[in-house]
Tab-separated table of C-alpha atoms in Angstrom:
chain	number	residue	atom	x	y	z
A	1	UNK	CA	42.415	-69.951	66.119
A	2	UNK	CA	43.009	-65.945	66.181
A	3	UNK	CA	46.870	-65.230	66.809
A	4	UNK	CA	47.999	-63.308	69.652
A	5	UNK	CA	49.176	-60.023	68.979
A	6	UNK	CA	49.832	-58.149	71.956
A	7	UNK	CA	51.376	-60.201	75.250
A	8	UNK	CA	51.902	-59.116	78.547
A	9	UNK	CA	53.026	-61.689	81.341
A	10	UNK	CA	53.559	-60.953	84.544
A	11	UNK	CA	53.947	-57.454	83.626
A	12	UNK	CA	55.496	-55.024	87.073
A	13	UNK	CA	56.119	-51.181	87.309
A	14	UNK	CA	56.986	-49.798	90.517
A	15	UNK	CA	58.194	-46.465	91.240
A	16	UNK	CA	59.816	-47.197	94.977
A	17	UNK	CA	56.877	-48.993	97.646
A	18	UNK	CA	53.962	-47.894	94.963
A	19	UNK	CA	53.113	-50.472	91.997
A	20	UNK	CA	51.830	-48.943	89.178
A	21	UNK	CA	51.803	-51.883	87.378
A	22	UNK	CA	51.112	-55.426	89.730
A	23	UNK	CA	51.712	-58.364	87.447
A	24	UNK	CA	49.679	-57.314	84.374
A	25	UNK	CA	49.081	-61.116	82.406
A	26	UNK	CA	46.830	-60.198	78.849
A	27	UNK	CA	46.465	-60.827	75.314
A	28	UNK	CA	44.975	-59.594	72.621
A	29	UNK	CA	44.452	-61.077	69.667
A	30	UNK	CA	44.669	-60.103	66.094
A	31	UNK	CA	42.116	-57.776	64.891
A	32	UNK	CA	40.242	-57.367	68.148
A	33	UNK	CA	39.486	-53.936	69.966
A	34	UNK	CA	40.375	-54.444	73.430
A	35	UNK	CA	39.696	-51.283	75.710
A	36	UNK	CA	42.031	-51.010	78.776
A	37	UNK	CA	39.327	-49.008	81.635
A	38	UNK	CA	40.151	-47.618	84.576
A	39	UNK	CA	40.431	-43.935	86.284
A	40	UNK	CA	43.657	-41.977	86.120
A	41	UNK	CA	46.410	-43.312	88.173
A	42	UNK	CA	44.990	-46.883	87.502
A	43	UNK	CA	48.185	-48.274	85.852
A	44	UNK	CA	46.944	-47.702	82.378
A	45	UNK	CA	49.496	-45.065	81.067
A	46	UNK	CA	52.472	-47.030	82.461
A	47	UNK	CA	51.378	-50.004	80.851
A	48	UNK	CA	50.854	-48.515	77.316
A	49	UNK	CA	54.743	-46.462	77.717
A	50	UNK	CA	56.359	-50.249	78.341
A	51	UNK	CA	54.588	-51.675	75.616
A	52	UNK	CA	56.065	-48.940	72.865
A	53	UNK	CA	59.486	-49.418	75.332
A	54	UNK	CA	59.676	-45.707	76.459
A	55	UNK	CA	60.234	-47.209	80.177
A	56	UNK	CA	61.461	-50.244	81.322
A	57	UNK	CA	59.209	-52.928	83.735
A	58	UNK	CA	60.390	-53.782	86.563
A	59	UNK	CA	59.776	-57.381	85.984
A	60	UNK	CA	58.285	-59.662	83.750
A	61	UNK	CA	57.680	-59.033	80.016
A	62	UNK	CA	55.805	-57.640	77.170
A	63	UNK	CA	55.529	-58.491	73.763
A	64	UNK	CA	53.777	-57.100	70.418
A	65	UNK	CA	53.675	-59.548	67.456
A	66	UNK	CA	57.081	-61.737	69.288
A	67	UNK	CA	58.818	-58.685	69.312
A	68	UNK	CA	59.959	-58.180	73.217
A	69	UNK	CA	59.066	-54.320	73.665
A	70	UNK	CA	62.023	-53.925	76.488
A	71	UNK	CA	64.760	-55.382	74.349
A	72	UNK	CA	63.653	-54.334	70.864
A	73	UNK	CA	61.857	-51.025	70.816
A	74	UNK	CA	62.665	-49.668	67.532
A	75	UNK	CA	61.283	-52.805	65.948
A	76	UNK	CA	58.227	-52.323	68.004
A	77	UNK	CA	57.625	-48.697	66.924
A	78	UNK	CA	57.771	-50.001	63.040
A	79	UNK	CA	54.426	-52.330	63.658
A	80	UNK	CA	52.401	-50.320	66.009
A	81	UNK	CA	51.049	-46.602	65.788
A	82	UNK	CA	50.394	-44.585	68.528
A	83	UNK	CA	47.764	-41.714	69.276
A	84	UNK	CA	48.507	-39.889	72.660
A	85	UNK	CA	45.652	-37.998	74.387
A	86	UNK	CA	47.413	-34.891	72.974
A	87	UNK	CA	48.439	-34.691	69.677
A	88	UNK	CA	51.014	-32.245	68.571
A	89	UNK	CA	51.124	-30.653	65.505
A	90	UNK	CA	52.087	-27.371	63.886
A	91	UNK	CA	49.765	-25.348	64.671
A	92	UNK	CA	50.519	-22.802	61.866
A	93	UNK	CA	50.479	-25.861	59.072
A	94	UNK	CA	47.632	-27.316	57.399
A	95	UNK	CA	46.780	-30.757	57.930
A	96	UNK	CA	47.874	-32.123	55.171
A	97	UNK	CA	51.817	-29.982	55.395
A	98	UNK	CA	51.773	-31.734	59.101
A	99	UNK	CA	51.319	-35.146	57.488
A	100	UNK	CA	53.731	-34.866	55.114
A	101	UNK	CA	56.637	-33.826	56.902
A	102	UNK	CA	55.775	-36.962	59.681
A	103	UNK	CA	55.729	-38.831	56.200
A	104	UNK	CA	58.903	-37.995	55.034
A	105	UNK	CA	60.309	-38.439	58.449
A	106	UNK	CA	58.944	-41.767	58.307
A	107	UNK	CA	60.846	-42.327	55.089
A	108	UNK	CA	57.737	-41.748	52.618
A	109	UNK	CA	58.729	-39.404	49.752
A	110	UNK	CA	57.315	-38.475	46.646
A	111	UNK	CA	54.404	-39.343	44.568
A	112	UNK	CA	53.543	-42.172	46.873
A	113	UNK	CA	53.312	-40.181	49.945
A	114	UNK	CA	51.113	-37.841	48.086
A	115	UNK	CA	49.079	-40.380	47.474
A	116	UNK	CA	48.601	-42.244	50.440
A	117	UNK	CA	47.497	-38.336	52.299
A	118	UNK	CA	45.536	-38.023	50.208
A	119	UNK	CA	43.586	-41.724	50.459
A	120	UNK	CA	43.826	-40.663	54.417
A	121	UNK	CA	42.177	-37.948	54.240
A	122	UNK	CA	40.008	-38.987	52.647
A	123	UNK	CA	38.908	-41.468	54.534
A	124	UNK	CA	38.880	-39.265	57.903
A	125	UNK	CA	36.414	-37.075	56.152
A	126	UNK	CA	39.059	-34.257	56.216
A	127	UNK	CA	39.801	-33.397	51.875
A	128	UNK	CA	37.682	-30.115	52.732
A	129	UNK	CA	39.792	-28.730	56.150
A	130	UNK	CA	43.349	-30.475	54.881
A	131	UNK	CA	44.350	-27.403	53.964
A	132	UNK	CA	43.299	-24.600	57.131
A	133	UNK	CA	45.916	-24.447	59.706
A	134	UNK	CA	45.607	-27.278	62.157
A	135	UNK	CA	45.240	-24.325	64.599
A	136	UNK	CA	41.775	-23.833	63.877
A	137	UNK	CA	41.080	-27.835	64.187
A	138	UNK	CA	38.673	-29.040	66.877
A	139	UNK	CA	39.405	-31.696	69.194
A	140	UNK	CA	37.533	-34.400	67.063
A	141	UNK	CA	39.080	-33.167	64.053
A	142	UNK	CA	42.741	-32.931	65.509
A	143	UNK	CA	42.450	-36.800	66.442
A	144	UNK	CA	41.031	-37.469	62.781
A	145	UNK	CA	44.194	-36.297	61.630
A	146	UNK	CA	46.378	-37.994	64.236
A	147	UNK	CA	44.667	-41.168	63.485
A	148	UNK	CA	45.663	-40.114	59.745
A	149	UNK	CA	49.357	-39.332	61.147
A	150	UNK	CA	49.723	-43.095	62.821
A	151	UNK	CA	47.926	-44.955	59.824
A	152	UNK	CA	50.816	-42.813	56.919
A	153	UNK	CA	53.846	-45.921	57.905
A	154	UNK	CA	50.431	-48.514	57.917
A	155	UNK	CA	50.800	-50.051	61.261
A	156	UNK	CA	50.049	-53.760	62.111
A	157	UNK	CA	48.536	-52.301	65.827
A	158	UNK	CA	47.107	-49.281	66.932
A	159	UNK	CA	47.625	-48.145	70.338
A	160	UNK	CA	44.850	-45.111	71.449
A	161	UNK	CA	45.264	-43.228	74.322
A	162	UNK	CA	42.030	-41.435	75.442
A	163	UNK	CA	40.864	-41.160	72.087
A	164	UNK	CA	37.509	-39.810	72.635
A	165	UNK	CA	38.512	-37.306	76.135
A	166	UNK	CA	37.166	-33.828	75.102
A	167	UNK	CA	35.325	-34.957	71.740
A	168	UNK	CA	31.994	-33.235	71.075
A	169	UNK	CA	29.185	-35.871	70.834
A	170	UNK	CA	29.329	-36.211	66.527
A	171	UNK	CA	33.061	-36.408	66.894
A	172	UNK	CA	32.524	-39.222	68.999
A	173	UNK	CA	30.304	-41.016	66.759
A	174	UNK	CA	32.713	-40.600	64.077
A	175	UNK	CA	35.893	-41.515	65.894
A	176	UNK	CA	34.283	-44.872	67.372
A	177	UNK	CA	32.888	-45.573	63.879
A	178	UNK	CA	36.310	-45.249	62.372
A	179	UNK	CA	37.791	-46.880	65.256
A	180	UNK	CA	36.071	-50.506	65.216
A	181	UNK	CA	36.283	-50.155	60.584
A	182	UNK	CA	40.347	-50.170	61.197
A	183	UNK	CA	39.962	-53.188	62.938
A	184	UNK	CA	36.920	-54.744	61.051
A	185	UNK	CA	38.154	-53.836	57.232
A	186	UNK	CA	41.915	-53.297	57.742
A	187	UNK	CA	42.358	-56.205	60.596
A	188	UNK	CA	44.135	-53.813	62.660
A	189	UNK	CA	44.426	-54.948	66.091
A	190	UNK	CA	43.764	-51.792	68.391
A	191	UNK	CA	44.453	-51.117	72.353
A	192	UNK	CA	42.167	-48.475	73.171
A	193	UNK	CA	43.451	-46.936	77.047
A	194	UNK	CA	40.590	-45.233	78.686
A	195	UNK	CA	38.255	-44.032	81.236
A	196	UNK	CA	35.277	-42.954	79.052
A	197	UNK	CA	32.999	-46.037	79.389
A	198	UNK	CA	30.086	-45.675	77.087
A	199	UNK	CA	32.112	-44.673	73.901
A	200	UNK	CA	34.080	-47.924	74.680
A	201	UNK	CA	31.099	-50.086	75.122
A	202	UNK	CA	30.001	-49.780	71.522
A	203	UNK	CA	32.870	-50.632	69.574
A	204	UNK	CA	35.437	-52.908	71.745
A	205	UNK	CA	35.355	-56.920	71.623
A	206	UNK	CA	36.669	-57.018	75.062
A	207	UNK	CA	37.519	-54.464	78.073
A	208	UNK	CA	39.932	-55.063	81.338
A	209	UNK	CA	38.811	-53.410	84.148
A	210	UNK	CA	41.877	-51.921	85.977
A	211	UNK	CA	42.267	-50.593	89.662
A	212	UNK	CA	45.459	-49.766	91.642
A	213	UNK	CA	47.753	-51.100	89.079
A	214	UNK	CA	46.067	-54.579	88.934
A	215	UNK	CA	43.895	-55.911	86.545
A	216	UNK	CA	40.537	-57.143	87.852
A	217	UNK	CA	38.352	-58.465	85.473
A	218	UNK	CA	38.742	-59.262	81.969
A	219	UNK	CA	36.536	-60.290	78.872
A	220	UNK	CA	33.483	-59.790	76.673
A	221	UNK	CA	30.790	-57.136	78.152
A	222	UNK	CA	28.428	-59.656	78.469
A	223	UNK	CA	30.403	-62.205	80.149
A	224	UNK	CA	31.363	-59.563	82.976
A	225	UNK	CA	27.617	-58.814	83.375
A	226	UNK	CA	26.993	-62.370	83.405
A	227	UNK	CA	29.881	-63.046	86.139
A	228	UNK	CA	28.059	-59.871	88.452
A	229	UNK	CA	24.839	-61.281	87.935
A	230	UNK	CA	25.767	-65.026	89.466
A	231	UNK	CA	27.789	-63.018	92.572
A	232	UNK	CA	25.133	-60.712	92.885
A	233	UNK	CA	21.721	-61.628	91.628
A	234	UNK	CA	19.652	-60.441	88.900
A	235	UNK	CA	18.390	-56.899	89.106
A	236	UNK	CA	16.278	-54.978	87.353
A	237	UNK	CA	14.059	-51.376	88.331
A	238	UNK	CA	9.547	-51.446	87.819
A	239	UNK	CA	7.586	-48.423	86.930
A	240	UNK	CA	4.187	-48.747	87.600
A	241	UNK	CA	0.907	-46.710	89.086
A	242	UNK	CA	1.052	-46.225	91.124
A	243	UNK	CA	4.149	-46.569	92.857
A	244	UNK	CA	5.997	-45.998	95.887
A	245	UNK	CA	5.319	-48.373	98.932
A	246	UNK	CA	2.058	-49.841	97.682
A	247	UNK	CA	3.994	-50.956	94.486
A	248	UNK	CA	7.204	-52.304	96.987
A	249	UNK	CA	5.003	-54.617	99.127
A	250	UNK	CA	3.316	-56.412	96.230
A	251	UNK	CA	6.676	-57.101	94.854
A	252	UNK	CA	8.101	-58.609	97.700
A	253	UNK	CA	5.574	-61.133	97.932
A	254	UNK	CA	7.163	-62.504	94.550
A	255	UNK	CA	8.604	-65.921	95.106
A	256	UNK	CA	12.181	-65.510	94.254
A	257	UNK	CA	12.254	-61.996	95.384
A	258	UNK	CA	15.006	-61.108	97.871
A	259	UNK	CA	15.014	-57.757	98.461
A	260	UNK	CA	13.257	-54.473	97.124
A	261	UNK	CA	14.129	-50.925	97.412
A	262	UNK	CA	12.369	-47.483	96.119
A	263	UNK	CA	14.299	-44.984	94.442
A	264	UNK	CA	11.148	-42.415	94.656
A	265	UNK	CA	8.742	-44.072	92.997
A	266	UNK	CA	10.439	-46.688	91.082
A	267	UNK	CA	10.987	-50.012	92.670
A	268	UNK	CA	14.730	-51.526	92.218
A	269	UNK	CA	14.238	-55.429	93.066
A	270	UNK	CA	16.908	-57.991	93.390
A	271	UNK	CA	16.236	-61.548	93.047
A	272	UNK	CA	17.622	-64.824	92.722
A	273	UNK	CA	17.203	-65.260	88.504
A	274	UNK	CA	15.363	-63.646	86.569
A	275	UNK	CA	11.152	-62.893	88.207
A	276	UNK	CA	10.264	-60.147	86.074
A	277	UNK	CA	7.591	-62.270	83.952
A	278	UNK	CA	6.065	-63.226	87.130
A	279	UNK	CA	6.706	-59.548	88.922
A	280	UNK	CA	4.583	-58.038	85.874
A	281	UNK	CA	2.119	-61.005	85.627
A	282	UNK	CA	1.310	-60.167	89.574
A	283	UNK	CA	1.562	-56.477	88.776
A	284	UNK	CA	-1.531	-56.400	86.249
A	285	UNK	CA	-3.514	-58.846	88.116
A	286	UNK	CA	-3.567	-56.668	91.378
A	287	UNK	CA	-4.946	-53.634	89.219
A	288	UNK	CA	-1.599	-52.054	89.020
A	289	UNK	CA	-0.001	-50.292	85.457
A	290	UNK	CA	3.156	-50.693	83.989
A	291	UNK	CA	5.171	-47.878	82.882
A	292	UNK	CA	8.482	-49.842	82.091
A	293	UNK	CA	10.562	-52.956	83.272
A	294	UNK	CA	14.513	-52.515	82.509
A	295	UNK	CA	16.751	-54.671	83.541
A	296	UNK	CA	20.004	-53.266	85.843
A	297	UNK	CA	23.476	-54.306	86.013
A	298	UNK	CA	23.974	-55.119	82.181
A	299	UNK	CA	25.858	-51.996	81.147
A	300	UNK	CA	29.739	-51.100	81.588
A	301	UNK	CA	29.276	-48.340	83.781
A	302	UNK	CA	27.286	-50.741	86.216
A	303	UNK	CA	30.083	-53.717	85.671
A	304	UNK	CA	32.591	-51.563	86.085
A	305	UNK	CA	31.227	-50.257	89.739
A	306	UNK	CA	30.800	-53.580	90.877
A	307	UNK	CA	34.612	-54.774	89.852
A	308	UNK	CA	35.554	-51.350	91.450
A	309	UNK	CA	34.094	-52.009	94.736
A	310	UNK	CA	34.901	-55.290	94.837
A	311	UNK	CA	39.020	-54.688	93.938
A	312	UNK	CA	38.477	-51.660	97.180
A	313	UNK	CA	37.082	-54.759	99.565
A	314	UNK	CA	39.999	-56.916	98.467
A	315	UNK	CA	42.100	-54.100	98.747
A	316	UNK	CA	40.652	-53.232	101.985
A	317	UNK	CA	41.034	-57.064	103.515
A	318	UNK	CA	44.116	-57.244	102.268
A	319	UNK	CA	45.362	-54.058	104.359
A	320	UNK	CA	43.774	-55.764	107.675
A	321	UNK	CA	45.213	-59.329	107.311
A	322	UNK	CA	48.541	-57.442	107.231
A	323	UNK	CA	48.249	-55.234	110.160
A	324	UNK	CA	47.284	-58.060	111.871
A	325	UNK	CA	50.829	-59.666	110.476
C-alpha cells in the first residue's frame, strides 16, 4: 500500500466573506504526479503557499510526510522543493554561478557541490548553456535550471507552480518528460499547480479539478471520463458523405440514440452506451461513407468543462436556496 505523502484535511483560507480555500480534503501518495487544475483565482496558489507554511489556514490542517506545514515550516522546506511560475535568478550569472551560490546557501560546499551541478546539469540537458548569463535563457530553459535549483538540497517532494505557462512547444516536451522521470526513477512525489490541461494530461497519475476554492472532482483521467459518461451519456462525433441533415436523420433512427446534433457537417450523437458499431453498421448499409468515428468527452479539457459547469449549477442553486432563506 503506497504511503501518503502530502495531506490536506479540511483545509480553509478565507480572506474576510471570500473563501479561497473551502475545506480542501486530499492526498497524494508517494511517487505519484498529482496535477492541481483550475483557472486563476481557483484556490490553487493559496493552497500550495499553506502547504510550504508561507500563510496560515484558517482552519483545518495540512501535512507533508507527518510534518504539520502550519506548525513546522522550516522542517517542511528541508523535504520539499519548490518551482514558482517565475524563477529568479541573476540575470548577469551563468547558470551554473546561480546554482552554486543557492548551493552554498543551502549548506553545499566544495567538491561535492561541484559535483552534484554538474550531474544536474547534466541531466537538464544544460552542460552546453551552464555557462551564458541566465539573461539570455529562454523560458523552457530558465525552468530547466530552476528544476536544477530545487533538485541541488535533493528533495523528498516537488511542488511546481505553472511549470509549463509560456514554454515553447519542445520545451514542453522536455519539461513534462523530465517531470513524470523525477517521479518514475527518483520516486519523487510531485504537486504540479496548473491551468494548462493538455501538458498535464500526459504525465500526471491523477488531477483535482478545482473551482471557487472547492475541490470538485478528483482521480485518475479515466475514471473522471468514466464518472461524465454515466451522468451524461456516451458521446462521440460521425464523418461521413455525405453529411449534414441526410446523415442526422439516419442516425437518429439508431436504437439507443437519444439525441443528435450537426456541427456543419459532422454529426455529434449522444446515446445511452456506447451505438457506434451499430451507427456505422447502419451507415454503410444505407450507401453512406465514413470519414471518421471519434469518440467525445474522454479528454481533460472535455472533463474538465463538464466538472466546471456542473460546480457553476451547484454554485448557482446554492445562491437561490439562500435567497429564498
Amino acid at each position: 500500500m503506497a504511503r501518503t505523502i502530502i495531506e490536506m484535511n479540511a483545509l480553509s483560507k478565507s480572506y474576510g466573506d471570500v473563501a479561497a480555500v473551502d475545506a480542501l480534503n486530499l492526498r497524494v501518495e508517494e511517487g505519484e504526479v498529482f496535477g492541481l487544475l483550475g483557472p486563476n483565482g481557483a484556490g490553487k496558489t493559496t493552497t500550495t503557499l499553506m502547504l510550504l507554511g508561507l500563510t496560515e489556514p484558517t482552519a483545518g490542517k495540512a501535512a507533508i510526510e507527518g510534518i504539520d506545514c502550519t506548525r513546522d515550516p522550516l522542517r517542511v522546506k528541508r523535504v520539499v522543493g519548490y518551482l514558482p511560475d517565475n524563477m529568479g535568478f541573476y540575470q548577469d550569472m551563468t547558470g551554473r554561478e546561480n546554482l552554486r551560490m543557492i548551493g552554498r546557501m543551502n549548506g553545499l560546499r566544495g567538491e561535492f557541490l561541484e559535483a552534484r551541478i554538474e550531474e544536474l546539469l547534466k541531466r537538464m540537458g544544460m552542460i552546453e548553456a551552464a555557462d551564458r548569463r541566465a539573461g539570455t535563457y529562454s523560458k523552457g530553459m530558465k525552468q530547466r535550471l530552476g528544476i536544477a535549483d530545487i533538485l541541488l538540497k535533493d528533495p523528498d517532494v516537488l511542488i511546481l507552480d505553472e511549470p509549463t505557462n509560456g514554454v515553447d512547444p519542445e520545451g514542453i516536451r522536455e519539461l513534462t518528460h523530465l517531470i513524470r522521470e523525477l517521479a518514475d526513477k527518483d520516486g519523487r512525489t510531485i504537486l504540479i499547480s496548473s491551468h494548462q490541461l493538455h501538458q498535464i494530461q500526459q504525465i500526471c497519475d491523477r488531477v483535482g479539478i478545482f473551482v471557487r476554492g472547492k475541490l470538485v472532482a478528483c482521480g485518475r483521467i479515466e475514471e473522471l471520463a468514466e464518472q461524465i459518461e454515466r451522468e451524461n451519456g456516451y458521446c462521440f462525433a460521425v464523418g461521413a458523405q455525405p453529411g449534414g441533415e441526410k446523415l442526422k436523420k439516419e442516425i437518429e433512427d439508431v436504437e439507443g440514440v437519444e439525441g443528435v446534433e450537426l456541427e456543419g457537417e459532422i454529426a455529434v450523437v449522444r446515446a445511452k452506451e456506447d451505438v457506434r458499431a451499430a451507427v456505422a453498421k447502419r451507415l454503410v448499409k444505407a450507401g453512406f461513407s465514413l470519414t471518421f468515428l471519434q469518440k467525445r468527452g474522454g479528454d481533460l479539457d472535455d472533463i474538465y468543462a463538464r466538472y466546471f459547469e456542473k460546480a457553476g449549477e451547484n454554485d448557482a442553486v446554492r445562491r437561490k436556496s439562500e435567497r429564498r432563506a
